[in-house]
CSV table of C-alpha atoms (C1' of nucleotides) in Angstrom, one decimal:
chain,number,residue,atom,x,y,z
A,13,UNK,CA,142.9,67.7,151.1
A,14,UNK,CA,143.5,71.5,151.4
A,15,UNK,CA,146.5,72.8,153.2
A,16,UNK,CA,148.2,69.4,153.5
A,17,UNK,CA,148.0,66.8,151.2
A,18,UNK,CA,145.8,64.1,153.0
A,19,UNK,CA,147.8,60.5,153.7
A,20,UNK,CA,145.3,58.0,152.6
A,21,UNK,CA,145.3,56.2,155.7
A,22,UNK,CA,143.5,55.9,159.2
A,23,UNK,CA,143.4,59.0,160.8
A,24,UNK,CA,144.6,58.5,163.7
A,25,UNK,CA,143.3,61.6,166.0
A,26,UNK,CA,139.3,60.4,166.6
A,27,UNK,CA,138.8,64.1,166.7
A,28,UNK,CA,140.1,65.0,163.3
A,29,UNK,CA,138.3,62.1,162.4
A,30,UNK,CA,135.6,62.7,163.0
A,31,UNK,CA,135.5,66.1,161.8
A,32,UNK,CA,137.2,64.4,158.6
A,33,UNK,CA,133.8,62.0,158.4
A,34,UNK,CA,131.5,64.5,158.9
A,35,UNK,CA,132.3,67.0,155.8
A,36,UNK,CA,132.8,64.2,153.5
A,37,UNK,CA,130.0,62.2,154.6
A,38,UNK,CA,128.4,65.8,153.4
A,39,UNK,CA,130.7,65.7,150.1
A,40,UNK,CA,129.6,62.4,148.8
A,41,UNK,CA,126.1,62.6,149.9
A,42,UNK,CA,126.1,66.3,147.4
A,43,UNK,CA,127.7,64.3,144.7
A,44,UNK,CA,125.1,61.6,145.0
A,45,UNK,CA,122.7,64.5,144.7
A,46,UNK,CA,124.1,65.9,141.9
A,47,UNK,CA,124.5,62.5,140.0
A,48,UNK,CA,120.8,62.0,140.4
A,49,UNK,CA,120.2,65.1,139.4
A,50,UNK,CA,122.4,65.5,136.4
A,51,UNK,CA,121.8,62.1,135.0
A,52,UNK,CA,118.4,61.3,136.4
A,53,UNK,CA,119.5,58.2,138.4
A,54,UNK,CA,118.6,56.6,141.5
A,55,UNK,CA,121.3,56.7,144.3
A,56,UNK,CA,121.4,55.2,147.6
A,57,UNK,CA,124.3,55.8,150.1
A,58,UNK,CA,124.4,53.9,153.8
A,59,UNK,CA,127.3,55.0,155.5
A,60,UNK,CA,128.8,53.3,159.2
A,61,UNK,CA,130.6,56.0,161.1
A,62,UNK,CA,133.8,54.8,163.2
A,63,UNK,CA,131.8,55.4,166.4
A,64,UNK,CA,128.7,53.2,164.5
A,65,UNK,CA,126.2,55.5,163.5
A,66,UNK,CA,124.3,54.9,160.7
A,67,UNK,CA,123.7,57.2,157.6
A,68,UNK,CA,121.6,56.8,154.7
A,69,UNK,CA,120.8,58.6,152.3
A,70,UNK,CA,118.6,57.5,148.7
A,71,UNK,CA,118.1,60.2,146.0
A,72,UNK,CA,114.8,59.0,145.0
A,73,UNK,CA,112.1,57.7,148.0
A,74,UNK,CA,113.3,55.6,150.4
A,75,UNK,CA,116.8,53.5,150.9
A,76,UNK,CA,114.3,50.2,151.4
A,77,UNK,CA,113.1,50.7,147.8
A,78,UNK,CA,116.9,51.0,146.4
A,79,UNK,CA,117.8,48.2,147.7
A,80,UNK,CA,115.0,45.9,146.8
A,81,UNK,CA,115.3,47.3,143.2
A,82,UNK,CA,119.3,45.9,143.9
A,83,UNK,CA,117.9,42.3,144.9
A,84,UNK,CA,115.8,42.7,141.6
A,85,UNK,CA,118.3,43.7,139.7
A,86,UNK,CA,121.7,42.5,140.8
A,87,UNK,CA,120.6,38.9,140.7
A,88,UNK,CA,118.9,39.3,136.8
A,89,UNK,CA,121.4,37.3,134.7
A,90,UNK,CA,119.3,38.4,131.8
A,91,UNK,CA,116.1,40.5,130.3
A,92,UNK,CA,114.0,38.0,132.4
A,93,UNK,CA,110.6,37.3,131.4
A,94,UNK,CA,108.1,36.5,133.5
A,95,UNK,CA,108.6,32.9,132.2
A,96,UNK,CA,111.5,32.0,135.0
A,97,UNK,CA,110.4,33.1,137.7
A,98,UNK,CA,106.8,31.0,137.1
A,99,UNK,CA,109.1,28.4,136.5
A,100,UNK,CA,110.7,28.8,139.8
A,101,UNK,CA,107.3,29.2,141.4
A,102,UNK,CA,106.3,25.9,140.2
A,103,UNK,CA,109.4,23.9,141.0
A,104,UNK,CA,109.0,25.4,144.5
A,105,UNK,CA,105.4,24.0,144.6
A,106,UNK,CA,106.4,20.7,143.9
A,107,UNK,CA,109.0,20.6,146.5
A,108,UNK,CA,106.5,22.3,148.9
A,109,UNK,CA,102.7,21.0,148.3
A,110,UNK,CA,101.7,23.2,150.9
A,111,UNK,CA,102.9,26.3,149.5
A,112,UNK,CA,99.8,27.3,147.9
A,113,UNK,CA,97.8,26.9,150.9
A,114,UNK,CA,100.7,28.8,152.9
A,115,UNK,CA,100.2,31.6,150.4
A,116,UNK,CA,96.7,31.5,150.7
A,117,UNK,CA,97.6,32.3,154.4
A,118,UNK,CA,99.8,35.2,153.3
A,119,UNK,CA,97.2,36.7,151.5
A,120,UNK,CA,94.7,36.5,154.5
A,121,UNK,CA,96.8,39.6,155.8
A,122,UNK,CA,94.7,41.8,155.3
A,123,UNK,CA,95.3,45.1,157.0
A,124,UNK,CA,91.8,45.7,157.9
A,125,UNK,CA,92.1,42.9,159.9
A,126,UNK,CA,93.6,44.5,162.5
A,127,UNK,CA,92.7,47.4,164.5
A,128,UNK,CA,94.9,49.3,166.2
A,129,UNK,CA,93.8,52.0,168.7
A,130,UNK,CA,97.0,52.8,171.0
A,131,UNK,CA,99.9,53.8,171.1
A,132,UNK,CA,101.1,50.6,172.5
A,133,UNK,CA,99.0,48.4,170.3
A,134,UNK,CA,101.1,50.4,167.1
A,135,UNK,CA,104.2,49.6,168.8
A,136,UNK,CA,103.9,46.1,169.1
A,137,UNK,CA,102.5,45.6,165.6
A,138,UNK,CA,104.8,47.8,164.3
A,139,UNK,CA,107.9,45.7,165.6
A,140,UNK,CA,106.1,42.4,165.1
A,141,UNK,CA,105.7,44.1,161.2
A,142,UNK,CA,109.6,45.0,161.4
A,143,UNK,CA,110.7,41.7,162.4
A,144,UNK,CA,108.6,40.5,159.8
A,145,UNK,CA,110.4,42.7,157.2
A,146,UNK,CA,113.6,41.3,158.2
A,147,UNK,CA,113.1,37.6,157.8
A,148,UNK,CA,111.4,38.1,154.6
A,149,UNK,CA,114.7,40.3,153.6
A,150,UNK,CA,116.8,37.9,155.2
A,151,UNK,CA,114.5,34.9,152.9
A,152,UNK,CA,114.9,36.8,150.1
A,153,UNK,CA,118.4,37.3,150.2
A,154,UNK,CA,118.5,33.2,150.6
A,155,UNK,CA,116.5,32.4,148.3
A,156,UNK,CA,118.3,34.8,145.7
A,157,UNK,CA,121.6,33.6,146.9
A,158,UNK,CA,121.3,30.5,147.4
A,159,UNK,CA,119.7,29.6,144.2
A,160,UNK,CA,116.0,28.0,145.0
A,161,UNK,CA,117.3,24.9,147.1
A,162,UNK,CA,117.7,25.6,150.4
A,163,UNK,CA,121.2,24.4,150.6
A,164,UNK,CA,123.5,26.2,153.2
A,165,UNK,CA,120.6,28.2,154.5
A,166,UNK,CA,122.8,31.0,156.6
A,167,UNK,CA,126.1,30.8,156.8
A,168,UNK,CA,127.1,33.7,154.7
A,169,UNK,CA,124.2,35.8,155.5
A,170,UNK,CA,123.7,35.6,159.2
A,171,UNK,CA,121.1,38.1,160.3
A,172,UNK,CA,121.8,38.5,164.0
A,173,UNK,CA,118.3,37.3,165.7
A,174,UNK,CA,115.8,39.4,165.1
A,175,UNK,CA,114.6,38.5,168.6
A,176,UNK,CA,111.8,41.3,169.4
A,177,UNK,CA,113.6,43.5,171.2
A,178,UNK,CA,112.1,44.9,174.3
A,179,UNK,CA,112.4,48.4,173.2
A,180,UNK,CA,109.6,49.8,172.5
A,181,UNK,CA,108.9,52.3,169.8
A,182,UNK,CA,108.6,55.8,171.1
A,183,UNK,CA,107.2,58.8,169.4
A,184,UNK,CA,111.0,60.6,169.1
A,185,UNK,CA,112.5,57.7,167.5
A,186,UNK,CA,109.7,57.0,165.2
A,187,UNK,CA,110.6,58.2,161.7
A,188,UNK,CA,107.7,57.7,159.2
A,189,UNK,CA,108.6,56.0,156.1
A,190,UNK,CA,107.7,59.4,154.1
A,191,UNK,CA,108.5,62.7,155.8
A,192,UNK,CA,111.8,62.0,157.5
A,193,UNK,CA,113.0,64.6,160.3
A,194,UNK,CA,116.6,64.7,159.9
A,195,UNK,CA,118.4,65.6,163.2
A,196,UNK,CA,121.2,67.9,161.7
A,197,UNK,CA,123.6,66.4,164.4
A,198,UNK,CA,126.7,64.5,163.0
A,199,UNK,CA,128.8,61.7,164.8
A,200,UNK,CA,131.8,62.9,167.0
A,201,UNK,CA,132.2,60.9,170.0
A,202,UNK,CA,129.0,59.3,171.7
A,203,UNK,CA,129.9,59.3,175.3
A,204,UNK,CA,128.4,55.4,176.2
A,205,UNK,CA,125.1,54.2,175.5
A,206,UNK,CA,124.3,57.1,172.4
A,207,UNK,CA,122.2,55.5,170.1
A,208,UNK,CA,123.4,54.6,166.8
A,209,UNK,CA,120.7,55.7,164.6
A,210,UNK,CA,121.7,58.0,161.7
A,211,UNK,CA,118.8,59.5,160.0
A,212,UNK,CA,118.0,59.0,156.7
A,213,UNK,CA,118.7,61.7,154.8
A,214,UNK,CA,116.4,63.1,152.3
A,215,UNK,CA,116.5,65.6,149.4
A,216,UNK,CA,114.1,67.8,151.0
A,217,UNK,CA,116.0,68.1,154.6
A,218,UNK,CA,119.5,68.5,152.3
A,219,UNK,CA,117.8,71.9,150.7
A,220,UNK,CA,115.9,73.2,153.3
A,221,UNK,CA,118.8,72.4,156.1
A,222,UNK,CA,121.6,72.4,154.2
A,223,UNK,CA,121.8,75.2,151.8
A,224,UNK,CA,122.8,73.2,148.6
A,225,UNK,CA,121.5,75.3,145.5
A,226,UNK,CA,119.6,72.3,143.8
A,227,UNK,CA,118.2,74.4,140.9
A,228,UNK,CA,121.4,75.9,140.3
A,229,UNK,CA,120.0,75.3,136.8
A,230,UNK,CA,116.5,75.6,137.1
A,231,UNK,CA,114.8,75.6,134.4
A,232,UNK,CA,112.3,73.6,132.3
A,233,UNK,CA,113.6,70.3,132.2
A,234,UNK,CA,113.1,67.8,128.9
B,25,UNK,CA,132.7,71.2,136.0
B,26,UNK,CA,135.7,72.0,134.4
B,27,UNK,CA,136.0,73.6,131.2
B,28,UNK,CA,132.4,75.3,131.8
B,29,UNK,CA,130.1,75.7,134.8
B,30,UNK,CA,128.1,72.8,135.1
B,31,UNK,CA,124.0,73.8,135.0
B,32,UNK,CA,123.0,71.1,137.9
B,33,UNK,CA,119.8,70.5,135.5
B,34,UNK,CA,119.2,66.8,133.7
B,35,UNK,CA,121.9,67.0,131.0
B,36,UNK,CA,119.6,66.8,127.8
B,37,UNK,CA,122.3,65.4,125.5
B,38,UNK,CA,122.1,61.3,126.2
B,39,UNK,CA,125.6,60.7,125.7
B,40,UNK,CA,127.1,63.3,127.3
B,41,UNK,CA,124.7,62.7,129.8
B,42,UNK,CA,126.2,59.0,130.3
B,43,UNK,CA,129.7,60.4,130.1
B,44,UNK,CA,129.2,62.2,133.0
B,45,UNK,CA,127.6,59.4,135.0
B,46,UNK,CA,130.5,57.2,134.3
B,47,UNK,CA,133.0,59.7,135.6
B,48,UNK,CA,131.1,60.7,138.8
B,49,UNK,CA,129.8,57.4,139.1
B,50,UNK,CA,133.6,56.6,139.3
B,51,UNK,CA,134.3,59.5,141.4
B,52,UNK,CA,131.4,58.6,144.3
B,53,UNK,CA,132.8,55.3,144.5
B,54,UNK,CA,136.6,57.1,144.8
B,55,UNK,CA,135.5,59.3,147.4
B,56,UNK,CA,133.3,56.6,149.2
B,57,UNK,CA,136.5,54.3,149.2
B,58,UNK,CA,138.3,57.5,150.6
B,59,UNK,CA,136.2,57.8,153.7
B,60,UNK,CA,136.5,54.1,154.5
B,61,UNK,CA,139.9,54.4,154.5
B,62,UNK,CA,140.4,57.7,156.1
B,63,UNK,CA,137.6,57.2,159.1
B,64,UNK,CA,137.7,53.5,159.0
B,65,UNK,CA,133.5,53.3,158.2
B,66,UNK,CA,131.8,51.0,156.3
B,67,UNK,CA,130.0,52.7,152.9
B,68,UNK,CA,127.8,51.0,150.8
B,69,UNK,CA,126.7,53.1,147.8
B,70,UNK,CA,123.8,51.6,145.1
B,71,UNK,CA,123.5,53.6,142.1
B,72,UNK,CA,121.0,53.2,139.3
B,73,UNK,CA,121.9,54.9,135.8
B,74,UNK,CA,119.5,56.3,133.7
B,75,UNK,CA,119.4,53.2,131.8
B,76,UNK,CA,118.8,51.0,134.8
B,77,UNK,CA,121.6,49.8,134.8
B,78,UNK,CA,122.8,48.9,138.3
B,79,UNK,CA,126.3,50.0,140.0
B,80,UNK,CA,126.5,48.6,143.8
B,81,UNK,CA,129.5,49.5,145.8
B,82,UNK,CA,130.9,48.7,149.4
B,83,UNK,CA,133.5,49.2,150.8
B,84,UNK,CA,133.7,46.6,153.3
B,85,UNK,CA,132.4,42.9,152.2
B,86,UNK,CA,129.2,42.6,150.5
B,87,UNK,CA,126.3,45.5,149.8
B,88,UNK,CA,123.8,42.8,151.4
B,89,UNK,CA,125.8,43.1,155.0
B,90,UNK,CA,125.6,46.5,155.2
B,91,UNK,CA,121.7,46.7,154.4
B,92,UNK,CA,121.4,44.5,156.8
B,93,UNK,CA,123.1,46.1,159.4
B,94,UNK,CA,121.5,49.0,158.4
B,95,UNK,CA,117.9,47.5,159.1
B,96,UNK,CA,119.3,46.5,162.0
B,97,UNK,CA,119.6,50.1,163.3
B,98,UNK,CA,117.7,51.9,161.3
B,99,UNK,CA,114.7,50.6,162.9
B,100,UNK,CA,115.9,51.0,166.4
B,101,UNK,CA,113.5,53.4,168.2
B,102,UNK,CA,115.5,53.8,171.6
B,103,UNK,CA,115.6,53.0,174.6
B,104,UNK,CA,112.4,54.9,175.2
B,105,UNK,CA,110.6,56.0,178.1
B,106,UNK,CA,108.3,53.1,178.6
B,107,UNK,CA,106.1,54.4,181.3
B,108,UNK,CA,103.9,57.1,179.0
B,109,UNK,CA,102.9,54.8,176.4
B,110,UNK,CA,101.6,52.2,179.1
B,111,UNK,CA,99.7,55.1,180.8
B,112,UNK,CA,98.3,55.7,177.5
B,113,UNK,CA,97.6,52.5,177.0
B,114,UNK,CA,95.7,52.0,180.0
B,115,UNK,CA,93.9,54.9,179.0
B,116,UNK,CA,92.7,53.4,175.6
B,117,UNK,CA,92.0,50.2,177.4
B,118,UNK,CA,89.4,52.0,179.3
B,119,UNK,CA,87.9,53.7,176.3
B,120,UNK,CA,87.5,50.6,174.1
B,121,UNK,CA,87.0,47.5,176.3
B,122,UNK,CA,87.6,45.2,172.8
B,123,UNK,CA,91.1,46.7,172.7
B,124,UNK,CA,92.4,43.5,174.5
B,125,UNK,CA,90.2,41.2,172.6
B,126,UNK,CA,92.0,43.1,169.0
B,127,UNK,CA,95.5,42.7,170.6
B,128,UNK,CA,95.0,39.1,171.0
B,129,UNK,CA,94.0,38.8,167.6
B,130,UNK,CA,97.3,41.2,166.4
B,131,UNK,CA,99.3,38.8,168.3
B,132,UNK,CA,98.5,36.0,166.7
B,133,UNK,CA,99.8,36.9,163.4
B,134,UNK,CA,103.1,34.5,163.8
B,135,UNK,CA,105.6,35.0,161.6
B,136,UNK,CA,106.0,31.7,161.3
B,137,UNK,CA,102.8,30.9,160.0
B,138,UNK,CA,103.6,32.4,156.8
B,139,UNK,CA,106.2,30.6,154.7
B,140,UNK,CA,107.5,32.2,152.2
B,141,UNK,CA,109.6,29.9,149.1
B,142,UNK,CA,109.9,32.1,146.4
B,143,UNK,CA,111.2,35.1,145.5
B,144,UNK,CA,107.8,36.6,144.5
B,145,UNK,CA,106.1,35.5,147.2
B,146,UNK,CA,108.7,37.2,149.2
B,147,UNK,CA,108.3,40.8,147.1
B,148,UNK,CA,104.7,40.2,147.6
B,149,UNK,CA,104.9,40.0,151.8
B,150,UNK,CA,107.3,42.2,151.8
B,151,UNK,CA,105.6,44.7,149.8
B,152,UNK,CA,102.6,44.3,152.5
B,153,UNK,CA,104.2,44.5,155.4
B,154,UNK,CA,105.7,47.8,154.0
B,155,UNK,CA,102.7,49.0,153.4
B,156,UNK,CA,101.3,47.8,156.9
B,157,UNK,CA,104.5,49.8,158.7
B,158,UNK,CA,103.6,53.1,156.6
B,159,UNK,CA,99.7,52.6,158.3
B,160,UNK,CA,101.3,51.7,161.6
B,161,UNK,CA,103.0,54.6,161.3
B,162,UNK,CA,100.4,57.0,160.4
B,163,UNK,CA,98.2,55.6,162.8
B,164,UNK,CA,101.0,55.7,166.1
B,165,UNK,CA,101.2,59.3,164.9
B,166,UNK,CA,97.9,60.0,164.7
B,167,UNK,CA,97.4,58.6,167.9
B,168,UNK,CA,100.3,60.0,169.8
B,169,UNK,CA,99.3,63.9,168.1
B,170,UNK,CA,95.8,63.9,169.3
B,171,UNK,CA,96.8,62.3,172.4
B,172,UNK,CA,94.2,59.3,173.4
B,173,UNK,CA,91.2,60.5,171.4
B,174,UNK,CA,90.6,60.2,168.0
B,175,UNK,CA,90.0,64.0,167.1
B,176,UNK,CA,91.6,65.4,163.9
B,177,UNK,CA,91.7,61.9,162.4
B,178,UNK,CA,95.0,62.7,159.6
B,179,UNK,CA,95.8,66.1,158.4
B,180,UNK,CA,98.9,67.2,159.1
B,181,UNK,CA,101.3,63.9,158.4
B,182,UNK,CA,99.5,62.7,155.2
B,183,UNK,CA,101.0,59.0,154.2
B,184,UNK,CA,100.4,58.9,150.9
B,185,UNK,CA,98.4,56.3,150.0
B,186,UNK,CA,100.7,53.1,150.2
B,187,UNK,CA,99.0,52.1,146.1
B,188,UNK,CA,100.2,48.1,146.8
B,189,UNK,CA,102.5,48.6,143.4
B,190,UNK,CA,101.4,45.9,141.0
B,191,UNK,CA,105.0,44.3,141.9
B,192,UNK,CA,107.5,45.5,140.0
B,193,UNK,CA,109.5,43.3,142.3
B,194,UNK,CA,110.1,40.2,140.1
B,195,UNK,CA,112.8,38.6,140.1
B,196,UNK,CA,113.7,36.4,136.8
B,197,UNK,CA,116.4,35.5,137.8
B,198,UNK,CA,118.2,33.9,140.8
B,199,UNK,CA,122.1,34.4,141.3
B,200,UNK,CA,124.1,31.9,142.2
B,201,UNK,CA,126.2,32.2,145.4
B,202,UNK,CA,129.4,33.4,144.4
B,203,UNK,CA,131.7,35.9,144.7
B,204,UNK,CA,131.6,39.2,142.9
B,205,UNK,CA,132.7,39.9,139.1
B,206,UNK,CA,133.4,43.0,137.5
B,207,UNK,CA,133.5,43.9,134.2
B,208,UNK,CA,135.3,46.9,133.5
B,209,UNK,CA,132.2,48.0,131.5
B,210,UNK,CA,130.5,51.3,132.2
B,211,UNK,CA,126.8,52.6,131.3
B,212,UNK,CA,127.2,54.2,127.6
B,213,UNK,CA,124.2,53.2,125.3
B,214,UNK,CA,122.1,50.0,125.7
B,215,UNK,CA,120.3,49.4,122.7
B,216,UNK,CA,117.6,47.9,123.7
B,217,UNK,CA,117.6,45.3,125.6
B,218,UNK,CA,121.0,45.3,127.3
B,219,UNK,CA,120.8,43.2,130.5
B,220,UNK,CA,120.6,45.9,133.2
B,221,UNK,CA,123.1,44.1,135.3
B,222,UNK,CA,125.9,46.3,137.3
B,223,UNK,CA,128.6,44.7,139.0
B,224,UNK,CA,129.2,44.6,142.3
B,225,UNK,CA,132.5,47.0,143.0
B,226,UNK,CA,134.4,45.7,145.4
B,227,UNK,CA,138.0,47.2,146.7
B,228,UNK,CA,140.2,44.5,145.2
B,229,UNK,CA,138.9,45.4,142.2
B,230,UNK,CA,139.0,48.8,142.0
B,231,UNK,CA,142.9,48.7,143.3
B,232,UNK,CA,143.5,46.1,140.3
B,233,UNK,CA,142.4,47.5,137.8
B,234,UNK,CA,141.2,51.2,138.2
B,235,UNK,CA,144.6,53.0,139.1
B,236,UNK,CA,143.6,54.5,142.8
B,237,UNK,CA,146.4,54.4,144.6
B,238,UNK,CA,144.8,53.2,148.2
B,239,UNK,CA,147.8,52.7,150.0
B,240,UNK,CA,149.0,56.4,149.6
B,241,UNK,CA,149.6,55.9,153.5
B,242,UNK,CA,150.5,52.4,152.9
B,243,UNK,CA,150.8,51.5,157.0
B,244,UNK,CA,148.7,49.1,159.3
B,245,UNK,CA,145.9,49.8,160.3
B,246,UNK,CA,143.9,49.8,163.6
C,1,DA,C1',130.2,70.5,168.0
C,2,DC,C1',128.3,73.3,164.0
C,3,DC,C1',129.4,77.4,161.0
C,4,DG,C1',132.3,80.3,157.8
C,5,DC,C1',136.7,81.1,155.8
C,6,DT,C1',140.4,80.3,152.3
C,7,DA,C1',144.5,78.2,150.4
C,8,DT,C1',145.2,74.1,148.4
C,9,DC,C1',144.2,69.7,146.6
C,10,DG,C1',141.0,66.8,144.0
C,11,DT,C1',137.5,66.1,140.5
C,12,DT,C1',135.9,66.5,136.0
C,13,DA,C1',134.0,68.6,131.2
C,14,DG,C1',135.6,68.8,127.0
C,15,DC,C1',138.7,66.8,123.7
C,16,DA,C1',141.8,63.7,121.4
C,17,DC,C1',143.2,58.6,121.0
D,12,DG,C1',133.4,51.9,124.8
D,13,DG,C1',137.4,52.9,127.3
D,14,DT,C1',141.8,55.9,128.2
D,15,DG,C1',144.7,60.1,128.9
D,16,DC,C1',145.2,65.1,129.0
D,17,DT,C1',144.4,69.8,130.9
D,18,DA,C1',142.3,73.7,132.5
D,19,DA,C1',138.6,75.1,135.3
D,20,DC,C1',135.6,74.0,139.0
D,21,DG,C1',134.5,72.0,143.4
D,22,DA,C1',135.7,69.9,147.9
D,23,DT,C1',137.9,70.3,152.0
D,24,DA,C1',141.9,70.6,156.1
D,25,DG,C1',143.0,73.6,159.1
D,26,DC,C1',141.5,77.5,161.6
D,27,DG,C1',138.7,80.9,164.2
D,28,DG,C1',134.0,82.1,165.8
DNA sequence: ACCGCTATCGTTAGCAC
DNA sequence: GGTGCTAACGATAGCGG
């Protein structure tokens, strides 16, 4: 874009590439900024580098949240009252009388019902609690796809099995849902068996790292 | 940006305000198109304008496949050290004979027990289970930070408090498995009760009927 | 493999349809 | 409410550290 005039097409040399990625994976991640900023929206940004590495960035809280508001929202044909979705509920009932008992179930959850006290106990809950996420992401993207019948239940959606990995979760790669450490390292060529995790990237790391003036006009807002 | 400096502040003025989101809105999408093409990556950008009204863009199939793929990594710790955390554990197991006894009980939370059939029901799980992670993840921190023993309880990582959100999560409406549609209709001014729906923006699209000339390169690509 | 530099290209604010 | 224009501003490819 500067000394030549860029070619719109694969870049061929991984190298340049790479380089290529990295500064405008930094360019659109400022513009989301400065679109949430300017016009006070929510942004989200998940970005697959060549090599596989994962980058997200949300303007507001986390990428999870963005999304969900998406599934809200992209699948609201309408101002929908509350009316529908009880309708829905109901339907669902009849085709499943256990359903309430099942939620009942759900709601026996309770947090407080289970302790954990190591390290290893956290790990295993907290990938039981992951897999858990991603079914009921995976459901609720089937249930707002697929309309409420469970007609061609995957097909489209395919989650790849969820199948509790081995791996534990280790202090390093933890990243808590909140206060996100954001490794300032960028993609370039991951020799073998490099991890593809991108960190998410928050506001907070993008001033205090990066040295974006986010108050260029700092002032009172309305 | 052009004519005058722009203040990087919450444009006051409303219209100008969605003026300005159009165009960049417009021009994150451009660029996000840009780096798919240029680095071969997969982008998915959701945007939320100050109206709630809902732009989802990516550049390779459907925003839902690259969330997905994204909790597919995002949650990968690594291929930790396994060793410490079972020291640890041993550790623990020692100090609190009923840890077994509370694992048993962890382990019996099936995911299968839980059926979920509706979309709230879904936003409702899912909204626990989040909240379980964020304790999961305080409480693995705690843990690991003070090593085995339970000394300064929290402190320095701080969750805040996970306030089960009275579930803004519902879902009226239910979308029925089709392809995407775009109207060629930006934010501007929604009365009132203007359906908050954004399209999905998919490539074809934006090389049909915005002008962006993606093929600037125009050869195969890898 | 990240930073700063700078010429150049791309984006876009303010207008006018 | 979208488009097209143009000057000014911002992003960035190619380098060197």
């Amino acid at each position: 874009m500067a000394r030549n005039k860029l070619p719109l097409k694969k870049i061929d040399n991984p190298y340049r590439r790479n380089i290529t990625y990295s500064k405008r994976k930094a360019g659109i991640i400022k513009k989301a900024t400065e679109l949430s900023v300017l016009c006070g929206a929510d942004v989200g940004v998940l970005m697959f580098s060549p090599n596989g590495r994962l980058t997200s960035f949300a303007s507001n809280g986390r990428i999870e949240d963005i999304f969900l508001r998406y599934l809200d929202q992209a699948n609201v044909p309408e101002v929908g009252p509350v009316e529908k979705e009880e309708a829905l509920q109901k339907k669902l009932c009849e085709l499943d009388p256990k359903l309430l008992e099942k939620q009942e179930k759900m709601r026996s959850y309770n947090p407080d019902l289970v302790k954990i006290n190591s390290v290893h106990d956290a790990n295993v809950y907290h990938q039981f609690l992951m897999d858990a996420i991603r079914n009921i992401q995976q459901l609720k993207m089937e249930i707002l796809l697929g309309e409420h019948m469970e007609l061609q239940k995957s097909e489209s959606i395919q989650v790849p099995p969820a199948a509790t990995r081995n791996g534990h979760l280790t202090a390093e790669g933890l990243v808590d849902s909140n206060g996100n450490r954001n490794p300032p390292e960028d993609e370039h060529q991951p020799k073998e068996a490099r991890l593809p995790v991108g960190p998410h990237l928050s506001l907070e790391y993008l001033r205090t790292q990066k040295h974006w003036d986010l108050q260029s006009g700092g002032q009172s807002k309305a």
